[in-house]
Coordinates of C-alpha atoms in Angstrom, one line a residue:
M1 CA -29.9 -15.5 -6.3
I2 CA -28.7 -12.4 -4.2
E3 CA -25.2 -10.9 -4.2
A4 CA -24.8 -7.7 -2.2
K5 CA -21.4 -6.3 -1.6
K6 CA -20.4 -3.3 0.6
V7 CA -23.9 -1.9 0.7
V8 CA -24.1 1.6 2.3
K9 CA -27.2 3.5 3.1
R10 CA -27.3 7.0 4.6
F11 CA -30.2 9.2 5.7
G12 CA -28.7 12.7 5.9
L13 CA -25.7 12.4 8.1
K14 CA -26.8 9.2 9.7
V15 CA -25.3 6.0 8.3
I16 CA -27.7 3.1 8.6
L17 CA -26.0 0.4 6.6
K18 CA -22.2 0.5 6.9
G19 CA -21.0 -1.9 4.2
V20 CA -23.3 -4.9 4.3
D21 CA -22.2 -8.1 2.5
F22 CA -25.1 -10.5 1.9
H23 CA -25.2 -13.6 -0.3
V24 CA -28.2 -15.9 -0.7
K25 CA -28.2 -19.1 -2.8
R26 CA -31.3 -20.1 -4.8
G27 CA -33.7 -22.0 -2.6
E28 CA -32.3 -20.7 0.7
F29 CA -34.6 -19.4 3.5
V30 CA -32.5 -16.7 5.2
V31 CA -33.8 -14.7 8.2
L32 CA -32.2 -11.4 9.2
V33 CA -32.5 -10.6 12.9
G34 CA -31.2 -7.6 14.8
P35 CA -32.1 -4.8 17.2
N36 CA -34.5 -2.0 16.3
G37 CA -32.7 0.5 14.1
A38 CA -30.1 -2.0 12.9
G39 CA -31.2 -1.5 9.3
K40 CA -33.1 -4.7 8.6
T41 CA -36.2 -3.0 7.0
T42 CA -33.9 -0.5 5.2
F43 CA -31.9 -3.3 3.7
L44 CA -35.0 -5.3 2.7
R45 CA -36.5 -2.2 1.0
I46 CA -33.3 -1.9 -1.1
L47 CA -33.6 -5.5 -2.2
A48 CA -37.2 -4.9 -3.0
T49 CA -36.3 -1.9 -5.3
L50 CA -38.2 0.5 -3.0
S51 CA -35.1 2.3 -2.0
R52 CA -31.6 2.8 -3.4
A53 CA -28.2 2.3 -1.7
N54 CA -25.8 5.1 -1.6
M55 CA -22.9 2.8 -2.3
G56 CA -22.3 -0.9 -3.0
E57 CA -23.1 -3.5 -5.6
I58 CA -26.3 -5.6 -5.7
K59 CA -27.3 -8.3 -8.1
I60 CA -30.6 -10.3 -7.8
G61 CA -31.2 -13.2 -10.2
G62 CA -28.4 -11.9 -12.3
F63 CA -29.9 -8.4 -12.6
H64 CA -28.1 -5.3 -11.3
L65 CA -29.8 -2.8 -9.0
P66 CA -30.8 -0.1 -9.5
R67 CA -30.3 -0.4 -13.3
D68 CA -32.4 -3.5 -13.8
A69 CA -35.1 -2.7 -11.1
A70 CA -38.0 -3.4 -13.5
S71 CA -36.6 -6.9 -14.3
V72 CA -36.0 -7.7 -10.6
R73 CA -39.6 -6.8 -9.8
K74 CA -40.9 -9.5 -12.2
I75 CA -39.2 -12.2 -10.2
L76 CA -40.0 -10.7 -6.8
G77 CA -42.8 -11.0 -4.2
V78 CA -42.9 -8.7 -1.2
V79 CA -44.9 -8.8 2.1
S80 CA -44.3 -5.7 4.2
H81 CA -45.9 -4.3 7.4
Q82 CA -48.9 -3.2 5.3
P83 CA -50.8 -6.0 3.5
L84 CA -51.5 -3.8 0.5
L85 CA -55.0 -5.2 0.1
Y86 CA -58.4 -3.6 -0.1
G87 CA -60.8 -3.8 2.8
D88 CA -64.0 -3.4 0.7
L89 CA -63.1 -6.3 -1.6
T90 CA -63.4 -10.0 -0.9
A91 CA -60.4 -12.2 -0.6
E92 CA -61.1 -13.5 -4.1
E93 CA -61.6 -10.0 -5.5
N94 CA -58.3 -8.8 -4.0
L95 CA -56.3 -11.6 -5.6
E96 CA -58.2 -11.2 -8.9
F97 CA -57.2 -7.5 -9.0
Y98 CA -53.6 -8.3 -8.5
A99 CA -53.7 -11.2 -11.0
R100 CA -54.9 -8.8 -13.6
M101 CA -52.2 -6.3 -12.7
Y102 CA -49.6 -9.1 -13.3
N103 CA -51.3 -9.9 -16.6
L104 CA -51.7 -13.5 -15.6
Q105 CA -53.5 -16.0 -17.7
N106 CA -56.2 -18.3 -16.3
V107 CA -56.9 -15.7 -13.5
S108 CA -59.8 -17.6 -11.8
E109 CA -57.9 -20.9 -11.7
R110 CA -54.7 -19.3 -10.3
V111 CA -56.6 -17.3 -7.7
Q112 CA -58.3 -20.5 -6.4
E113 CA -55.0 -22.3 -6.3
V114 CA -53.5 -19.6 -4.1
L115 CA -56.6 -19.4 -1.9
V116 CA -56.3 -23.1 -1.2
L117 CA -52.5 -22.7 -0.5
V118 CA -53.0 -20.0 2.1
G119 CA -56.0 -21.7 3.7
L120 CA -58.6 -19.1 2.8
Q121 CA -60.7 -20.9 0.1
V122 CA -63.7 -21.2 2.4
R123 CA -63.5 -17.4 3.2
R124 CA -63.0 -16.4 -0.4
K125 CA -66.3 -14.4 -0.6
D126 CA -65.8 -12.6 2.7
L127 CA -64.6 -8.9 2.8
L128 CA -61.0 -8.3 3.8
R129 CA -62.1 -5.9 6.5
E130 CA -63.8 -8.8 8.3
F131 CA -60.5 -10.8 8.5
S132 CA -58.2 -11.0 11.5
R133 CA -54.7 -9.7 11.3
G134 CA -53.4 -13.3 10.8
M135 CA -55.8 -13.9 7.9
Q136 CA -54.8 -10.7 6.3
Q137 CA -51.2 -11.7 6.5
R138 CA -52.0 -15.0 4.9
L139 CA -53.8 -13.3 2.0
A140 CA -50.9 -10.8 1.7
I141 CA -48.6 -13.8 1.1
G142 CA -51.1 -15.1 -1.5
R143 CA -50.9 -11.7 -3.2
A144 CA -47.1 -11.9 -3.2
I145 CA -46.9 -15.5 -4.7
L146 CA -49.7 -15.0 -7.3
H147 CA -47.2 -14.5 -10.2
N148 CA -44.9 -17.4 -9.1
P149 CA -41.9 -15.2 -8.1
T150 CA -38.6 -17.0 -7.5
L151 CA -37.7 -14.6 -4.6
L152 CA -39.9 -13.6 -1.7
L153 CA -39.1 -10.9 0.8
F154 CA -41.0 -10.7 4.2
D155 CA -40.6 -7.8 6.6
E156 CA -41.5 -9.1 10.1
P157 CA -44.6 -11.0 8.9
H158 CA -45.4 -12.2 12.5
S159 CA -45.7 -8.7 13.9
G160 CA -49.0 -8.2 15.7
L161 CA -50.1 -11.9 15.5
D162 CA -51.2 -14.1 18.4
Q163 CA -49.5 -17.4 19.0
E164 CA -52.1 -19.4 17.0
A165 CA -52.0 -17.1 14.0
A166 CA -48.2 -17.0 14.1
A167 CA -48.0 -20.8 14.1
M168 CA -50.4 -21.0 11.1
L169 CA -48.2 -18.4 9.4
D170 CA -45.1 -20.6 10.1
N171 CA -46.7 -23.5 8.4
L172 CA -47.5 -21.4 5.4
L173 CA -44.0 -20.0 5.2
R174 CA -42.6 -23.5 5.2
E175 CA -45.0 -24.6 2.4
V176 CA -44.0 -21.6 0.3
A177 CA -40.3 -22.2 0.9
A178 CA -40.7 -26.0 0.1
Q179 CA -41.8 -25.0 -3.4
G180 CA -38.2 -24.1 -4.2
R181 CA -38.5 -20.3 -3.8
T182 CA -35.8 -18.3 -2.2
V183 CA -37.0 -16.5 0.9
V184 CA -35.4 -13.6 2.9
M185 CA -37.3 -12.5 6.0
T186 CA -36.6 -10.0 8.8
S187 CA -37.8 -11.0 12.3
H188 CA -37.5 -10.0 15.9
D189 CA -38.8 -13.3 17.2
L190 CA -35.6 -15.1 18.4
L191 CA -37.4 -18.3 19.4
R192 CA -39.3 -18.8 16.2
T193 CA -36.5 -18.0 13.8
P194 CA -34.2 -21.1 14.1
G195 CA -37.1 -23.4 13.3
L196 CA -37.9 -21.7 10.0
A197 CA -34.6 -20.7 8.5
S198 CA -31.9 -22.5 6.6
R199 CA -29.7 -19.6 7.7
V200 CA -29.8 -16.8 10.2
D201 CA -27.8 -13.6 9.8
I202 CA -27.5 -11.1 12.7
L203 CA -27.5 -7.5 11.5
S204 CA -26.2 -5.0 14.1
K205 CA -24.6 -1.6 14.0
G206 CA -25.0 -1.5 10.2
V207 CA -23.2 -4.7 9.3
I208 CA -23.8 -8.5 9.5
H209 CA -21.9 -9.8 12.5
V210 CA -22.7 -13.5 12.4
S211 CA -24.1 -15.9 9.8
L212 CA -25.4 -19.3 11.2
R213 CA -26.9 -22.4 9.6
G214 CA -30.4 -23.0 10.9
A215 CA -29.7 -26.7 11.4
D216 CA -27.0 -25.8 13.9
L217 CA -29.1 -23.5 16.0
E218 CA -30.9 -24.6 19.2
P219 CA -34.0 -22.3 19.7
Q220 CA -33.5 -22.1 23.5
K221 CA -29.8 -21.1 23.2
F222 CA -30.2 -18.7 20.2
P223 CA -31.3 -15.6 22.3
E224 CA -28.1 -15.7 24.3
L225 CA -26.0 -16.1 21.2
Y226 CA -27.8 -13.2 19.6
R227 CA -27.3 -10.9 22.6
S228 CA -23.6 -11.8 22.6
A229 CA -23.3 -10.9 18.9
V230 CA -25.2 -7.5 19.1
N231 CA -23.3 -6.4 22.2
D232 CA -19.9 -7.3 20.9

């Protein structure tokens, strides 16, 4: 699904990504972790077609970036730090707006399906500005999956959530991944990550230092492994 080779990104004289190799198979749930400034969000923005690499080769779903960016966007759903929703619209109206942007058929039916999936069907008539941060994140995921994308990109979706909201979001992420979608997520939560991912990659100093199978990770031991990798 994703093939990235020797990806380099510079901002002026500062090199953020120093030759990242990153490969994701269809149906994998991969989490990128790393210290602040490691380049996680920068790399995710490149995959999301929101930024361009200075060097390297990237293919997503068989399409080349940046040449085929329009084709990549059709198979992509993105959840960033901002939910990209409208506070003066209801949950239902927000999804209806995006469904029409995607030129979906059977808009009402699809919106109701997504509201049920993200657990907001009973709040469908409430304004977004009345929602908690966790509920807004769930609706943002609903927005991202409306058009049934094959690849989902999440940039630290747990940021700012309390434990209860984060646990609800975990369940939703598992449901979304269980539908066969490919998921790439950045995170700074070292205890939560191993329980979600089929693979964890540690990005530090502009490159991926370690790639680990989620099934092999013990949540309580992962923080120590992580510190060893980033301080190497």
